[in-house]
Coordinates of C-alpha atoms and ligand atoms in Angstrom, one line a residue:
M393 CA -41.3 21.1 -57.3
D394 CA -38.8 18.4 -58.5
Y395 CA -37.1 16.3 -55.9
K396 CA -36.1 12.7 -55.3
V397 CA -36.1 11.2 -51.8
A398 CA -36.8 7.7 -50.4
D399 CA -40.3 8.1 -48.9
L400 CA -42.3 11.3 -48.2
T401 CA -44.5 9.6 -45.6
L402 CA -41.4 9.7 -43.3
A403 CA -41.8 13.5 -43.1
P404 CA -43.8 13.7 -39.8
F405 CA -41.0 11.7 -38.0
G406 CA -38.4 13.9 -39.7
R407 CA -40.3 17.1 -38.6
T408 CA -40.4 15.9 -35.0
E409 CA -36.7 15.2 -35.0
I410 CA -36.0 18.6 -36.6
S411 CA -37.9 20.4 -33.9
L412 CA -35.9 18.5 -31.2
A413 CA -32.7 19.5 -33.1
E414 CA -33.7 23.1 -33.3
H415 CA -33.6 23.2 -29.5
E416 CA -30.1 21.9 -29.5
M417 CA -28.9 24.3 -32.2
P418 CA -28.8 27.7 -30.5
G419 CA -26.4 29.2 -33.1
L420 CA -28.6 28.5 -36.0
M421 CA -31.8 29.7 -34.2
A422 CA -29.9 32.9 -33.2
M423 CA -29.2 33.5 -36.9
R424 CA -32.9 33.2 -37.7
E425 CA -33.8 35.7 -35.0
R426 CA -31.1 38.1 -35.9
Y427 CA -31.6 38.1 -39.7
A428 CA -35.3 37.4 -40.0
A429 CA -36.1 41.1 -40.8
S430 CA -33.1 42.0 -42.9
Q431 CA -33.2 38.8 -45.1
P432 CA -29.5 39.0 -46.1
L433 CA -29.8 35.9 -48.3
A434 CA -32.7 37.2 -50.4
G435 CA -31.7 36.5 -54.0
A436 CA -29.2 33.8 -53.0
R437 CA -29.7 30.6 -54.9
I438 CA -27.8 28.0 -53.0
A439 CA -26.7 24.6 -54.4
G440 CA -26.0 22.6 -51.2
S441 CA -24.0 19.3 -51.1
L442 CA -23.7 18.2 -47.5
H443 CA -24.9 15.0 -45.6
M444 CA -28.7 15.3 -45.6
T445 CA -29.3 14.7 -41.9
V446 CA -31.6 16.2 -39.3
Q447 CA -29.0 18.8 -38.4
T448 CA -28.6 19.7 -42.0
A449 CA -32.3 20.1 -42.2
V450 CA -32.1 22.8 -39.6
L451 CA -29.3 24.5 -41.6
I452 CA -31.4 24.4 -44.8
E453 CA -34.5 25.9 -43.1
T454 CA -32.2 28.6 -41.6
L455 CA -30.9 29.5 -45.0
V456 CA -34.5 29.7 -46.3
A457 CA -35.5 31.8 -43.3
L458 CA -32.8 34.3 -44.3
G459 CA -34.2 34.6 -47.8
A460 CA -32.3 32.0 -49.8
Q461 CA -33.7 29.6 -52.4
V462 CA -32.0 26.2 -52.0
R463 CA -31.6 22.8 -53.8
W464 CA -29.9 20.0 -51.8
A465 CA -28.0 16.7 -52.2
S466 CA -26.0 14.6 -49.8
C467 CA -22.2 14.4 -50.1
N468 CA -22.1 10.7 -49.4
I469 CA -24.0 7.7 -50.7
F470 CA -24.8 6.4 -47.2
S471 CA -25.2 9.5 -45.0
T472 CA -28.8 10.6 -45.8
Q473 CA -31.4 10.3 -43.1
D474 CA -34.5 9.6 -45.2
H475 CA -36.9 11.1 -42.7
A476 CA -35.0 14.3 -42.6
A477 CA -34.9 14.5 -46.4
A478 CA -38.7 13.8 -46.6
A479 CA -39.4 16.5 -44.0
I480 CA -37.4 19.1 -46.0
V481 CA -39.2 18.3 -49.2
V482 CA -42.6 18.4 -47.5
G483 CA -41.7 21.6 -45.6
P484 CA -43.2 22.9 -42.3
T485 CA -46.6 23.7 -44.0
G486 CA -46.8 21.1 -46.8
T487 CA -48.1 17.5 -46.8
P488 CA -46.7 14.4 -48.4
E489 CA -49.4 14.7 -51.0
A490 CA -48.7 18.4 -51.6
P491 CA -45.0 19.0 -50.7
A492 CA -44.1 22.7 -50.2
G493 CA -40.5 22.7 -49.0
V494 CA -37.1 22.5 -50.6
P495 CA -36.0 20.3 -53.6
V496 CA -33.8 17.5 -52.1
F497 CA -32.1 14.8 -54.1
A498 CA -30.8 12.3 -51.6
W499 CA -31.6 8.9 -50.1
K500 CA -29.6 6.5 -48.0
G501 CA -27.8 3.9 -50.2
E502 CA -27.4 5.7 -53.5
T503 CA -25.3 4.1 -56.2
L504 CA -22.4 6.2 -57.5
E505 CA -24.3 6.9 -60.7
E506 CA -27.3 8.1 -58.6
Y507 CA -25.0 10.1 -56.3
W508 CA -23.5 12.1 -59.2
W509 CA -26.9 12.5 -60.8
C510 CA -28.1 14.1 -57.5
T511 CA -25.1 16.4 -57.6
E512 CA -26.0 17.5 -61.1
Q513 CA -29.6 18.1 -60.0
I514 CA -28.6 20.7 -57.3
L515 CA -26.8 22.6 -60.1
S516 CA -29.6 22.4 -62.6
W517 CA -32.2 25.0 -61.7
P518 CA -35.4 25.2 -63.6
D519 CA -35.1 29.0 -64.0
G520 CA -31.4 29.9 -64.5
H521 CA -28.3 29.2 -62.5
P522 CA -27.5 28.9 -58.8
N523 CA -25.3 31.7 -57.5
M524 CA -23.8 30.1 -54.4
I525 CA -22.5 26.6 -53.5
L526 CA -22.4 25.2 -50.0
D527 CA -20.1 22.2 -50.2
D528 CA -18.8 19.4 -48.0
G529 CA -15.8 17.6 -49.4
G530 CA -15.9 19.6 -52.6
D531 CA -17.8 17.4 -55.0
A532 CA -20.2 20.1 -56.2
T533 CA -17.3 22.4 -56.7
L534 CA -15.3 19.7 -58.5
F535 CA -18.3 18.9 -60.8
V536 CA -18.5 22.6 -61.9
H537 CA -14.8 22.9 -62.4
S538 CA -14.5 19.7 -64.3
G539 CA -17.5 20.7 -66.5
V540 CA -15.8 24.0 -67.3
E541 CA -12.5 22.4 -68.0
F542 CA -13.9 19.9 -70.4
T543 CA -16.2 22.4 -72.1
K544 CA -13.2 24.6 -72.8
A545 CA -11.2 21.5 -74.0
G546 CA -14.1 20.7 -76.4
A547 CA -15.0 17.3 -75.0
V548 CA -15.1 15.1 -71.9
P549 CA -12.1 12.7 -72.1
E550 CA -12.4 8.9 -72.2
A551 CA -11.5 7.3 -68.9
T552 CA -8.1 5.7 -68.7
A553 CA -7.2 2.4 -67.2
S554 CA -5.8 4.1 -64.1
D555 CA -9.0 6.1 -63.4
S556 CA -11.1 5.0 -60.4
A557 CA -14.6 3.6 -60.7
E558 CA -15.9 6.8 -59.3
Y559 CA -14.0 9.0 -61.7
R560 CA -15.5 7.0 -64.6
V561 CA -18.9 7.8 -63.3
I562 CA -18.1 11.5 -63.0
L563 CA -16.9 11.5 -66.6
A564 CA -20.1 9.7 -67.8
T565 CA -22.3 12.1 -65.8
L566 CA -20.5 15.1 -67.3
R567 CA -20.8 13.7 -70.8
A568 CA -24.5 13.2 -70.5
S569 CA -25.1 16.5 -68.8
G570 CA -26.8 19.3 -70.7
L571 CA -25.6 22.0 -68.2
D572 CA -24.0 25.2 -69.5
F573 CA -21.0 24.9 -67.2
V574 CA -19.3 28.1 -68.2
G575 CA -22.4 30.1 -67.6
L576 CA -22.9 28.2 -64.4
A577 CA -19.4 29.0 -63.1
D578 CA -19.7 32.6 -64.1
S579 CA -22.9 32.9 -62.0
I580 CA -21.4 31.4 -58.9
Q581 CA -20.5 34.2 -56.4
G582 CA -18.7 31.7 -54.1
V583 CA -18.6 28.5 -52.2
T584 CA -18.4 27.8 -48.5
E585 CA -16.6 24.5 -47.8
E586 CA -17.2 22.4 -44.7
T587 CA -14.4 19.9 -44.3
T588 CA -10.7 19.4 -44.2
T589 CA -10.5 17.3 -47.4
G590 CA -12.7 19.8 -49.4
V591 CA -10.6 22.7 -48.2
H592 CA -7.4 20.8 -49.2
R593 CA -8.9 20.6 -52.7
L594 CA -9.7 24.3 -52.8
Y595 CA -6.1 25.4 -51.8
E596 CA -4.7 23.1 -54.5
M597 CA -6.9 24.7 -57.1
A598 CA -6.0 28.2 -55.8
R599 CA -2.3 27.3 -56.0
A600 CA -2.7 26.0 -59.6
Q601 CA -4.7 29.1 -60.4
T602 CA -7.7 27.1 -61.6
L603 CA -10.1 28.1 -58.9
L604 CA -13.0 29.9 -60.6
F605 CA -14.7 31.7 -57.7
P606 CA -14.1 32.8 -54.1
A607 CA -14.2 30.3 -51.4
I608 CA -14.6 30.5 -47.6
N609 CA -12.8 27.7 -45.7
V610 CA -15.4 27.0 -43.0
N611 CA -13.4 24.0 -41.7
D612 CA -10.6 26.2 -40.3
A613 CA -12.9 28.3 -38.2
V614 CA -11.8 27.3 -34.7
T615 CA -15.5 26.8 -33.8
K616 CA -15.7 24.2 -36.6
S617 CA -12.6 22.1 -36.8
K618 CA -11.7 22.2 -33.1
F619 CA -15.3 21.2 -32.2
D620 CA -17.0 19.2 -34.9
N621 CA -14.0 17.3 -36.1
R622 CA -12.9 16.6 -32.5
Y623 CA -15.9 16.5 -30.2
G624 CA -18.2 15.4 -32.9
C625 CA -16.1 12.4 -33.8
R626 CA -15.6 11.7 -30.1
H627 CA -19.4 11.1 -30.0
S628 CA -20.2 9.6 -33.4
L629 CA -17.2 7.2 -33.9
I630 CA -18.2 4.8 -31.1
D631 CA -21.8 5.4 -32.0
G632 CA -21.1 4.0 -35.4
I633 CA -19.0 1.1 -34.1
N634 CA -21.6 0.2 -31.5
R635 CA -24.6 0.3 -33.9
A636 CA -22.6 -1.7 -36.5
T637 CA -21.2 -4.4 -34.3
D638 CA -22.1 -4.0 -30.7
V639 CA -18.7 -5.4 -29.8
L640 CA -17.4 -4.5 -26.4
I641 CA -14.7 -1.9 -26.9
G642 CA -13.1 -2.0 -23.4
G643 CA -9.9 -3.9 -23.3
K644 CA -9.6 -4.2 -27.1
V645 CA -6.6 -2.9 -29.1
A646 CA -7.9 0.0 -31.2
V647 CA -5.7 1.6 -33.8
V648 CA -6.4 5.2 -34.9
C649 CA -4.6 6.2 -38.1
G650 CA -4.0 10.0 -38.0
Y651 CA -3.9 12.2 -34.9
G652 CA -5.3 15.4 -36.3
D653 CA -8.6 16.9 -35.0
V654 CA -10.6 13.9 -36.0
G655 CA -8.1 11.4 -34.8
K656 CA -7.8 13.1 -31.4
G657 CA -11.6 12.8 -30.9
C658 CA -11.6 9.2 -32.0
A659 CA -8.7 8.2 -29.8
E660 CA -10.3 9.9 -26.8
S661 CA -13.7 8.1 -27.3
L662 CA -12.1 4.7 -27.7
A663 CA -9.9 5.3 -24.6
G664 CA -13.0 6.4 -22.8
Q665 CA -14.5 3.0 -23.4
G666 CA -11.4 1.4 -22.0
A667 CA -9.7 0.4 -25.3
R668 CA -5.9 0.3 -25.5
V669 CA -5.4 2.9 -28.2
V670 CA -2.5 2.9 -30.6
V671 CA -2.0 5.9 -32.9
T672 CA -0.2 6.0 -36.3
E673 CA 1.0 9.3 -37.6
I674 CA 3.3 10.7 -40.3
D675 CA 3.7 14.1 -38.7
P676 CA 6.2 14.1 -35.8
I677 CA 4.3 16.9 -34.0
C678 CA 1.0 15.0 -34.0
A679 CA 2.9 11.8 -33.1
L680 CA 4.5 13.5 -30.1
Q681 CA 1.1 14.9 -29.1
A682 CA -0.4 11.4 -29.2
A683 CA 2.5 10.0 -27.1
M684 CA 2.1 12.9 -24.5
D685 CA -1.6 12.1 -24.4
G686 CA -0.7 8.6 -23.3
Y687 CA -1.2 6.6 -26.5
Q688 CA 1.3 4.1 -28.0
V689 CA 2.6 5.5 -31.3
A690 CA 3.5 2.8 -33.8
T691 CA 3.2 2.0 -37.5
L692 CA 0.2 0.0 -38.7
D693 CA 2.6 -2.8 -39.8
D694 CA 3.8 -3.0 -36.1
V695 CA 0.4 -3.6 -34.7
V696 CA -1.9 -4.9 -37.4
A697 CA -1.8 -8.5 -36.3
T698 CA -2.9 -7.7 -32.7
A699 CA -5.5 -4.9 -33.5
D700 CA -9.2 -5.5 -32.8
I701 CA -10.3 -2.3 -34.3
V702 CA -8.6 -0.1 -37.0
I703 CA -10.0 3.3 -37.8
T704 CA -8.6 5.7 -40.4
A705 CA -8.9 9.4 -39.8
T706 CA -6.2 10.8 -42.1
G707 CA -7.7 12.4 -45.2
C708 CA -4.9 10.5 -47.0
K709 CA -5.2 7.5 -49.3
D710 CA -4.1 3.8 -49.1
V711 CA -3.6 4.0 -45.4
V712 CA -5.0 0.5 -44.8
T713 CA -4.0 -1.8 -47.6
A714 CA -5.3 -5.2 -48.7
A715 CA -2.2 -6.8 -47.2
H716 CA -2.9 -5.1 -43.9
M717 CA -6.4 -6.4 -43.9
A718 CA -5.3 -10.0 -44.7
A719 CA -2.9 -9.8 -41.7
M720 CA -5.6 -8.9 -39.2
K721 CA -7.1 -11.0 -36.5
H722 CA -10.4 -12.9 -37.1
N723 CA -13.3 -10.5 -37.1
A724 CA -11.2 -7.4 -36.6
I725 CA -13.3 -4.3 -37.3
V726 CA -12.1 -1.9 -40.0
G727 CA -13.7 1.5 -40.5
N728 CA -12.9 4.9 -41.9
I729 CA -14.1 8.2 -40.5
G730 CA -12.2 10.4 -43.0
H731 CA -14.1 12.1 -45.8
F732 CA -13.4 9.9 -48.8
D733 CA -13.4 6.1 -49.1
N734 CA -9.8 5.9 -50.4
E735 CA -8.2 5.6 -47.0
I736 CA -9.0 1.8 -47.0
D737 CA -8.1 -0.1 -50.2
M738 CA -11.5 -1.7 -50.8
A739 CA -10.7 -2.4 -54.5
G740 CA -7.5 -4.3 -53.4
L741 CA -9.6 -6.2 -50.8
E742 CA -12.2 -7.2 -53.4
A743 CA -9.4 -8.4 -55.7
T744 CA -7.8 -10.6 -53.0
P745 CA -7.8 -14.2 -54.4
G746 CA -10.4 -16.4 -52.7
I747 CA -12.0 -13.6 -50.8
E748 CA -15.8 -13.7 -50.2
R749 CA -18.1 -10.8 -49.1
R750 CA -20.8 -11.8 -46.7
P751 CA -23.2 -9.0 -45.9
V752 CA -24.2 -8.9 -42.2
K753 CA -26.7 -6.1 -42.5
P754 CA -26.8 -2.8 -44.4
Q755 CA -23.4 -1.1 -44.2
V756 CA -21.7 -4.0 -42.4
D757 CA -19.9 -6.7 -44.3
Q758 CA -17.8 -9.7 -43.3
W759 CA -15.0 -10.3 -45.7
V760 CA -13.8 -13.9 -45.5
F761 CA -10.3 -14.8 -46.7
A762 CA -9.4 -18.0 -48.4
D763 CA -7.9 -19.4 -45.1
G764 CA -11.3 -18.9 -43.4
H765 CA -10.5 -15.9 -41.2
A766 CA -12.5 -12.8 -41.7
I767 CA -12.7 -9.0 -41.0
L768 CA -15.7 -6.8 -40.6
V769 CA -15.7 -3.7 -42.8
L770 CA -18.1 -0.8 -42.0
S771 CA -19.9 1.3 -44.6
E772 CA -17.7 -0.2 -47.4
G773 CA -14.9 2.0 -46.3
R774 CA -17.0 5.2 -46.4
L775 CA -17.3 7.4 -43.3
L776 CA -18.7 5.1 -40.7
N777 CA -20.1 7.7 -38.3
L778 CA -22.6 8.8 -40.9
G779 CA -23.0 5.4 -42.7
N780 CA -23.5 3.2 -39.6
A781 CA -24.9 5.9 -37.2
T782 CA -26.4 9.4 -37.5
G783 CA -23.2 11.5 -37.6
H784 CA -22.5 14.3 -35.1
P785 CA -25.2 15.5 -32.7
S786 CA -27.0 18.7 -33.2
F787 CA -25.2 20.9 -30.6
V788 CA -21.8 20.5 -32.2
M789 CA -23.2 20.9 -35.7
S790 CA -24.8 24.1 -34.7
N791 CA -21.3 25.5 -34.3
S792 CA -20.2 24.3 -37.7
F793 CA -23.4 25.4 -39.5
T794 CA -23.5 28.8 -37.9
N795 CA -20.1 29.3 -39.5
Q796 CA -21.7 28.1 -42.8
V797 CA -24.5 30.6 -42.5
L798 CA -22.1 33.4 -41.7
G799 CA -19.9 32.4 -44.6
Q800 CA -22.8 32.4 -47.0
I801 CA -23.9 35.8 -45.8
E802 CA -20.3 37.2 -46.1
L803 CA -19.7 35.9 -49.6
F804 CA -23.2 36.9 -50.9
T805 CA -23.5 40.3 -49.4
R806 CA -19.8 41.5 -49.4
P807 CA -18.3 40.1 -52.6
E808 CA -15.8 43.0 -52.8
A809 CA -14.2 41.7 -49.6
Y810 CA -13.6 38.2 -51.0
P811 CA -11.7 38.1 -54.3
T812 CA -11.2 34.7 -56.0
G813 CA -9.1 32.7 -53.5
V814 CA -9.6 30.8 -50.3
H815 CA -10.6 32.9 -47.2
V816 CA -11.3 32.1 -43.5
L817 CA -14.0 33.9 -41.6
P818 CA -12.8 36.8 -39.5
K819 CA -12.0 35.9 -35.9
H820 CA -14.7 38.1 -34.4
L821 CA -17.3 35.9 -36.1
D822 CA -15.6 32.8 -34.9
E823 CA -15.7 34.1 -31.3
E824 CA -19.4 35.1 -31.9
V825 CA -20.2 31.5 -32.9
A826 CA -18.8 30.3 -29.6
R827 CA -20.5 33.0 -27.6
L828 CA -23.9 32.0 -29.0
H829 CA -23.4 28.5 -27.7
L830 CA -22.3 29.2 -24.1
P831 CA -25.6 30.1 -22.4
A832 CA -27.2 26.7 -23.4
L833 CA -24.4 25.0 -21.4
G834 CA -24.9 27.3 -18.5
A835 CA -21.4 28.7 -19.0
R836 CA -20.7 32.2 -17.8
L837 CA -18.0 34.2 -19.5
T838 CA -15.7 36.5 -17.6
T839 CA -15.5 40.1 -18.9
L840 CA -12.2 41.9 -19.1
T841 CA -11.9 45.2 -17.2
D842 CA -10.7 48.1 -19.3
A843 CA -7.4 48.0 -17.4
Q844 CA -7.0 44.3 -18.1
A845 CA -7.9 44.8 -21.8
A846 CA -5.3 47.5 -22.1
Y847 CA -2.7 45.3 -20.3
L848 CA -3.3 42.5 -22.8
G849 CA -3.6 44.9 -25.7
V850 CA -7.0 43.5 -26.9
P851 CA -10.5 45.1 -27.1
V852 CA -12.9 44.3 -24.2
A853 CA -15.2 42.8 -26.8
G854 CA -12.5 40.8 -28.6
P855 CA -11.1 39.4 -30.8
Y856 CA -8.9 38.0 -28.0
K857 CA -6.2 36.0 -29.8
A858 CA -3.7 36.7 -32.6
E859 CA -4.2 34.9 -35.9
Q860 CA -1.4 32.5 -35.2
Y861 CA -2.9 31.3 -31.8
R862 CA -3.6 27.6 -32.1
Y863 CA -6.2 26.9 -29.4
Ligands
NAI1199 P1 -6.1 16.8 -40.0 O1 -5.2 17.2 -41.1 O2 -6.2 17.6 -38.8 O3 -5.6 15.3 -39.5 C1 -5.2 14.3 -40.3 C2 -4.0 13.7 -39.7 O4 -3.6 12.5 -40.4 C3 -2.7 14.6 -39.8 O5 -2.2 14.8 -38.5 C4 -1.8 13.9 -40.7 O6 -0.4 14.1 -40.4 C5 -2.2 12.4 -40.5 N1 -1.9 11.6 -41.6 C6 -1.9 11.9 -43.0 N2 -1.5 10.8 -43.7 C7 -1.3 9.8 -42.8 C8 -0.9 8.4 -43.0 N3 -0.7 7.9 -44.2 N4 -0.8 7.7 -41.8 C9 -1.0 8.2 -40.6 N5 -1.4 9.5 -40.4 C10 -1.5 10.3 -41.5 O7 -7.5 16.5 -40.6 P2 -8.9 16.2 -39.8 O8 -9.6 17.5 -39.6 O9 -8.6 15.4 -38.6 O10 -9.7 15.4 -40.8 C11 -9.4 14.1 -41.2 C12 -10.4 13.6 -42.2 O11 -11.7 13.5 -41.6 C13 -10.6 14.5 -43.4 O12 -10.8 13.7 -44.6 C14 -11.8 15.3 -43.1 O13 -12.4 15.9 -44.2 C15 -12.6 14.2 -42.4 N6 -13.7 14.7 -41.4 C16 -14.6 13.7 -41.2 C17 -15.7 14.0 -40.3 C18 -16.7 13.0 -40.1 O14 -17.7 13.3 -39.5 N7 -16.6 11.8 -40.5 C19 -15.7 15.3 -39.6 C20 -14.6 16.2 -39.9 C21 -13.6 15.9 -40.8

């Protein structure tokens, strides 16, 4: 078995944490029970690109329990939990000397070159092509699509002056790759995509008619975005800030840029610690929601000089500029919880005349300006809840990942129902995911009577809401 992780001797610790996580992931364990006999993913060859955490380990072993073969990489250079990666390579029955698990290519603190090499590895199977992708942020999907585009064009183009450092690395990786991208894309039956930003990319490709295979938008399952994005970030944002800085949050001015699902969870957690929360928004509806929830709504320019903590949660780019950072208070904390690192202009910060970077510890840097004042930047502007802490806890990820498993089963077993395009899971499956998680919380659901169901015009067993209902 080929693999590349930090240290296989971490596997026993990883295995212990995986067994604790299994107890907190009733949705995934129910999938194992329900589908153990029928093996709906037998024959599926899944290339997975999603943060290699303990929770993802439970997802991977669920896919395997349903019959799939899997290769895995992380979708961020800082998000891998090395003990989880080791445990997955070793597997439940293997040893560090004789690993018998799943090929993983992921470690905490990859360079960009290593990151894209790992992405290539999950697509390079020793015996033919993968036939499914499980993606988070769309990098594996982007790699395949770019490979096909450049193969058809005859060559990988030279980078231009305006290309980002990361895009240069992608081009170099594609140029050096021996993959048969056209054959690879033809073999892919579909992709299930985890996050808002990746889904955004998929819809753009579908609109441009460049999407090469069907996609399921897992993010917009209600039991994903209204739970993971919101309650997950409510938990893991302050976890990241605390582990990185241990600064008291109460009483501080905390700015949250973006009041979508992630921003709502972030604002709530900061307010819960007693911070005075300010929200920035471009969308008047979300801005009004923030105001109604009791937060000051302002522009970043209005409040940058008084902010103690600035968090980006927009999925947009250039939200915090180098000029903003230069105008901040001494030791103001700057972090991003959106998927990509372009929300904070790190390149602009680095290029500021006289600036000096002083590493405090891994994933925490003090940047000192020429006038002597400094700011603290978390995870180099990459998502801080996975870079500085351990991401979302198991219970909320069980919701997200049960949707992933159902999405993989749908695309793999019912290809005729999902033509090339972007699809969401049917609502009855969304409700089923929620249903699977209620008993663990001691929640008891009320059952409609036949008369009530007829009155509402819904089946007793659901689905209960129309597609346009917003929760
Ligand atoms: P969303 O679309 O619900 O919310 C983003 C909000 O930002 C929108 O309301 C939008 O109007 C606002 N916005 C856009 N540009 C802005 C700007 N320049 N200034 C101020 N506000 C702006 O998206 P969601 O689901 O909240 O996700 C946000 C990001 O977080 C995405 O990149 C997503 O992939 C990522 N994400 C990260 C997670 C993590 O664990 N770190 C978990 C889930 C999502």
